[in-house]
Amino acid sequence: MITILFKYLSFLPVFVLCIFFFHSKYFPKKKRFFSLGNDFDNTAGKRFLWIITTTYTVIFGSLSCLRYISLHSTIADLGFYENRIWQIAHNGKFEYLINGHFSPILLIHALIYKVIPSTITLLILQTVTIALASIPLYCLSNHHLKNNKSSLFVVIIFFLFTAVEYNNLFDFHPDHVFIVLILLCFYFLETNKKGWFLFTAVLSSLVKEPFLFGVAALGVYTAIRYKWYKTGFCVSTLSVMLFFIHAKIILPQYYEGINPVIQSQGGSYSYLGNSFSGIIKTFIGNPLIVIKELMNLKKFLFIYVLFAPLLFMPFLSPSTLALTVPSFAIQLLSACPLHYAINNHYSASIIPFIFISFVYGLKKLSAKKLSIAISSVCIVSVWFNITIGASPISYLFWEYTKTVNPYSFKNYMVSSHSMKINTAISMIPEGVSVCVQNSVYTSRLAKRDIFYVFPYEYEQADYIILDEKRLKYVGDHIDNEKYDILLKEIPKTHTIVFQDDGIYLFKKKALFPLIPSLDDPEQERF
């Protein structure tokens, strides 16, 4: 299936390139699909920018919210992050900024969440942040291409980019902030605003620890390309220091003295070694292990679907594209398939550098070739959006027969089954511990101190809520057989208090018989 998909997607860019080769050579200018002539003035360009940005915000903000309202969001990771933000905003537990992932940037979300404590708040913030990335991207494009029309098309291509849309629709993660911050970094670099560059670069280093090497590379790039030696050195040093402080000091405090990424069995990088020195030894002494891991068709496909929609034009700017190397290394060396999949949030560290390289690559083209390039990329971007995207024009959006398709239009619609789940959830008191199936989630479940994903600690949880008609998650993966076995075990420790349409709400059995209230005349007295 992957091979067929690869061949199917790969033919179109070549086909379009051939068409536009003849188009540019033999067709008169006035018949071209796109021409840089009759450019918009600055006022009209900004007006169109806001129209495009607002349209994207309304469409994808609505989709994000509807997916949650119809109860098709998941605990991993919307529930995890809302619980973390709730703990920070409600309980003042600031350790949740660094426990697990190093994401101090969540403090901004927590401050807003404290005022408007709703899941919708987080989803709207995510959409608006991604949408506002269009502003620095437009300014950068206009700065280099000197053309409002072409800059607007760059923004349209950005919003059509499948990786951007999946970052928006795949629940909630702080990763999206990195996109706009890196674009702002380059805008401030180009406009010689050193203080603002340093500020946004520091903020970029507070998004997530895997992104720190990308920020460190940006610091090196700044020192070499712009001769901002002190600024670049500070950015790089800070990023590397934060990474090792988190990996060597913070994480071991929360995970019994180990770094779970490389030291736990089954970790994403544990095959390389159980320490940083061990990883280096593996690269030097046994590179075949690394090569074997990289020789994975899905990883080649991941690279392909990131560059093919842009017709590989980011490669025209190798110096900026080199900034993606740390992120690609982290994702492609991982043994976890999620890390090199396009339909989640892991591409956020790559997206801004790809689009900066795309703009810099376009700058190297003549006006005639620029017109052809933008025409080609627009057509190919629409094609990729239709074939592998999740927008309302995509195949996935209108497909509803697959068992697993979280982006089908049906998952944005409230059903009677969803309303029954809400009824069951409303019966769970506040403050009690809950164990929840990954595919069953509302904000009410996350706003509590003790919150488990089924089946973790289900025997100790006060309440368990499951839905047989949803995907049968065991932890963060689907396992129908194990799920059914566990479902039969639950009545040993819990009693059913709600059952309807495959939905179960279990309550923990009392350890000792309850003494009837003396105030209740209906109770049998002892």
PDB file of C-alpha atoms in Angstrom, residues 23-131:
ATOM      1  CA  HIS A  23       4.138  26.416 -20.688  1.00  0.00           C
ATOM      2  CA  SER A  24       6.984  28.818 -19.985  1.00  0.00           C
ATOM      3  CA  LYS A  25       8.799  28.175 -23.252  1.00  0.00           C
ATOM      4  CA  TYR A  26       5.971  28.203 -25.750  1.00  0.00           C
ATOM      5  CA  PHE A  27       2.958  29.906 -24.168  1.00  0.00           C
ATOM      6  CA  PRO A  28       2.551  33.668 -24.384  1.00  0.00           C
ATOM      7  CA  LYS A  29       2.714  35.526 -21.100  1.00  0.00           C
ATOM      8  CA  LYS A  30      -0.905  36.663 -21.128  1.00  0.00           C
ATOM      9  CA  LYS A  31      -2.137  33.042 -21.193  1.00  0.00           C
ATOM     10  CA  ARG A  32      -0.189  31.925 -18.182  1.00  0.00           C
ATOM     11  CA  PHE A  33      -1.951  30.653 -15.086  1.00  0.00           C
ATOM     12  CA  PHE A  34      -0.137  33.143 -12.863  1.00  0.00           C
ATOM     13  CA  SER A  35       1.745  36.323 -13.711  1.00  0.00           C
ATOM     14  CA  LEU A  36       3.553  38.817 -11.498  1.00  0.00           C
ATOM     15  CA  GLY A  37       2.296  41.670 -13.599  1.00  0.00           C
ATOM     16  CA  ASN A  38      -0.288  44.090 -12.191  1.00  0.00           C
ATOM     17  CA  ASP A  39       0.837  43.598  -8.630  1.00  0.00           C
ATOM     18  CA  PHE A  40      -1.381  44.669  -5.724  1.00  0.00           C
ATOM     19  CA  ASP A  41      -0.466  47.800  -3.823  1.00  0.00           C
ATOM     20  CA  ASN A  42       0.599  47.409  -0.181  1.00  0.00           C
ATOM     21  CA  THR A  43      -2.824  48.262   1.215  1.00  0.00           C
ATOM     22  CA  ALA A  44      -4.610  45.743  -1.003  1.00  0.00           C
ATOM     23  CA  GLY A  45      -1.936  43.142  -0.251  1.00  0.00           C
ATOM     24  CA  LYS A  46      -2.459  43.504   3.508  1.00  0.00           C
ATOM     25  CA  ARG A  47      -6.221  43.420   3.064  1.00  0.00           C
ATOM     26  CA  PHE A  48      -6.023  40.167   1.117  1.00  0.00           C
ATOM     27  CA  LEU A  49      -3.596  38.784   3.718  1.00  0.00           C
ATOM     28  CA  TRP A  50      -6.133  39.337   6.490  1.00  0.00           C
ATOM     29  CA  ILE A  51      -8.919  37.832   4.392  1.00  0.00           C
ATOM     30  CA  ILE A  52      -6.852  34.692   3.718  1.00  0.00           C
ATOM     31  CA  THR A  53      -5.720  34.423   7.339  1.00  0.00           C
ATOM     32  CA  THR A  54      -9.228  34.962   8.723  1.00  0.00           C
ATOM     33  CA  THR A  55     -10.671  32.369   6.331  1.00  0.00           C
ATOM     34  CA  TYR A  56      -8.144  29.790   7.491  1.00  0.00           C
ATOM     35  CA  THR A  57      -8.801  30.651  11.155  1.00  0.00           C
ATOM     36  CA  VAL A  58     -12.570  30.292  10.809  1.00  0.00           C
ATOM     37  CA  ILE A  59     -12.397  26.991   8.900  1.00  0.00           C
ATOM     38  CA  PHE A  60      -9.765  25.225  10.991  1.00  0.00           C
ATOM     39  CA  GLY A  61     -10.832  26.784  14.267  1.00  0.00           C
ATOM     40  CA  SER A  62     -14.334  25.446  13.628  1.00  0.00           C
ATOM     41  CA  LEU A  63     -13.041  21.992  12.700  1.00  0.00           C
ATOM     42  CA  SER A  64     -10.854  21.795  15.821  1.00  0.00           C
ATOM     43  CA  CYS A  65     -13.706  22.821  18.100  1.00  0.00           C
ATOM     44  CA  LEU A  66     -16.294  20.582  16.404  1.00  0.00           C
ATOM     45  CA  ARG A  67     -13.991  17.581  16.679  1.00  0.00           C
ATOM     46  CA  TYR A  68     -13.781  18.175  20.420  1.00  0.00           C
ATOM     47  CA  ILE A  69     -17.485  18.995  20.906  1.00  0.00           C
ATOM     48  CA  SER A  70     -18.472  15.793  19.089  1.00  0.00           C
ATOM     49  CA  LEU A  71     -16.143  13.875  21.470  1.00  0.00           C
ATOM     50  CA  HIS A  72     -13.651  12.736  18.847  1.00  0.00           C
ATOM     51  CA  SER A  73     -10.584  14.263  20.462  1.00  0.00           C
ATOM     52  CA  THR A  74      -8.293  12.016  22.466  1.00  0.00           C
ATOM     53  CA  ILE A  75      -6.622  12.064  25.843  1.00  0.00           C
ATOM     54  CA  ALA A  76      -3.265  11.623  24.093  1.00  0.00           C
ATOM     55  CA  ASP A  77      -2.520  14.440  23.828  1.00  0.00           C
ATOM     56  CA  LEU A  78      -5.344  16.960  24.308  1.00  0.00           C
ATOM     57  CA  GLY A  79      -6.241  15.458  27.689  1.00  0.00           C
ATOM     58  CA  PHE A  80      -2.636  15.292  28.855  1.00  0.00           C
ATOM     59  CA  TYR A  81      -1.913  18.893  27.977  1.00  0.00           C
ATOM     60  CA  GLU A  82      -5.185  20.254  29.331  1.00  0.00           C
ATOM     61  CA  ASN A  83      -4.535  18.470  32.611  1.00  0.00           C
ATOM     62  CA  ARG A  84      -1.029  19.960  32.739  1.00  0.00           C
ATOM     63  CA  ILE A  85      -2.309  23.447  31.980  1.00  0.00           C
ATOM     64  CA  TRP A  86      -5.151  23.035  34.510  1.00  0.00           C
ATOM     65  CA  GLN A  87      -2.646  21.941  37.179  1.00  0.00           C
ATOM     66  CA  ILE A  88      -0.562  25.051  36.493  1.00  0.00           C
ATOM     67  CA  ALA A  89      -3.494  27.492  36.279  1.00  0.00           C
ATOM     68  CA  HIS A  90      -5.701  26.002  39.006  1.00  0.00           C
ATOM     69  CA  ASN A  91      -3.257  24.449  41.484  1.00  0.00           C
ATOM     70  CA  GLY A  92      -0.135  26.506  40.818  1.00  0.00           C
ATOM     71  CA  LYS A  93       1.924  23.347  40.146  1.00  0.00           C
ATOM     72  CA  PHE A  94       4.598  24.904  37.960  1.00  0.00           C
ATOM     73  CA  GLU A  95       6.570  21.678  37.844  1.00  0.00           C
ATOM     74  CA  TYR A  96       4.183  20.655  35.061  1.00  0.00           C
ATOM     75  CA  LEU A  97       6.059  23.100  32.819  1.00  0.00           C
ATOM     76  CA  ILE A  98       9.081  20.799  32.879  1.00  0.00           C
ATOM     77  CA  ASN A  99       7.729  17.428  34.023  1.00  0.00           C
ATOM     78  CA  GLY A 100       7.974  15.130  31.003  1.00  0.00           C
ATOM     79  CA  HIS A 101       8.445  17.561  28.142  1.00  0.00           C
ATOM     80  CA  PHE A 102      10.322  20.790  28.779  1.00  0.00           C
ATOM     81  CA  SER A 103       7.615  23.312  27.800  1.00  0.00           C
ATOM     82  CA  PRO A 104       7.779  26.514  29.884  1.00  0.00           C
ATOM     83  CA  ILE A 105       5.905  28.213  27.003  1.00  0.00           C
ATOM     84  CA  LEU A 106       2.757  26.568  28.424  1.00  0.00           C
ATOM     85  CA  LEU A 107       2.779  29.253  31.117  1.00  0.00           C
ATOM     86  CA  ILE A 108       1.305  31.649  28.527  1.00  0.00           C
ATOM     87  CA  HIS A 109      -1.484  29.166  27.764  1.00  0.00           C
ATOM     88  CA  ALA A 110      -2.055  28.646  31.494  1.00  0.00           C
ATOM     89  CA  LEU A 111      -2.493  32.387  32.122  1.00  0.00           C
ATOM     90  CA  ILE A 112      -5.142  32.618  29.404  1.00  0.00           C
ATOM     91  CA  TYR A 113      -6.721  29.325  30.511  1.00  0.00           C
ATOM     92  CA  LYS A 114      -7.033  30.650  34.063  1.00  0.00           C
ATOM     93  CA  VAL A 115      -9.274  33.440  32.743  1.00  0.00           C
ATOM     94  CA  ILE A 116     -11.210  31.227  30.282  1.00  0.00           C
ATOM     95  CA  PRO A 117     -10.863  27.625  31.593  1.00  0.00           C
ATOM     96  CA  SER A 118     -12.124  25.733  28.571  1.00  0.00           C
ATOM     97  CA  THR A 119     -10.732  23.214  26.109  1.00  0.00           C
ATOM     98  CA  ILE A 120     -12.067  25.466  23.365  1.00  0.00           C
ATOM     99  CA  THR A 121      -9.662  28.155  24.618  1.00  0.00           C
ATOM    100  CA  LEU A 122      -6.662  25.931  23.912  1.00  0.00           C
ATOM    101  CA  LEU A 123      -7.925  24.865  20.496  1.00  0.00           C
ATOM    102  CA  ILE A 124      -8.667  28.434  19.413  1.00  0.00           C
ATOM    103  CA  LEU A 125      -5.275  29.608  20.707  1.00  0.00           C
ATOM    104  CA  GLN A 126      -3.578  26.904  18.649  1.00  0.00           C
ATOM    105  CA  THR A 127      -5.467  27.814  15.462  1.00  0.00           C
ATOM    106  CA  VAL A 128      -4.933  31.562  15.865  1.00  0.00           C
ATOM    107  CA  THR A 129      -1.212  31.104  16.562  1.00  0.00           C
ATOM    108  CA  ILE A 130      -0.721  28.996  13.430  1.00  0.00           C
ATOM    109  CA  ALA A 131      -2.807  31.442  11.389  1.00  0.00           C
TER     110      ALA A 131
END
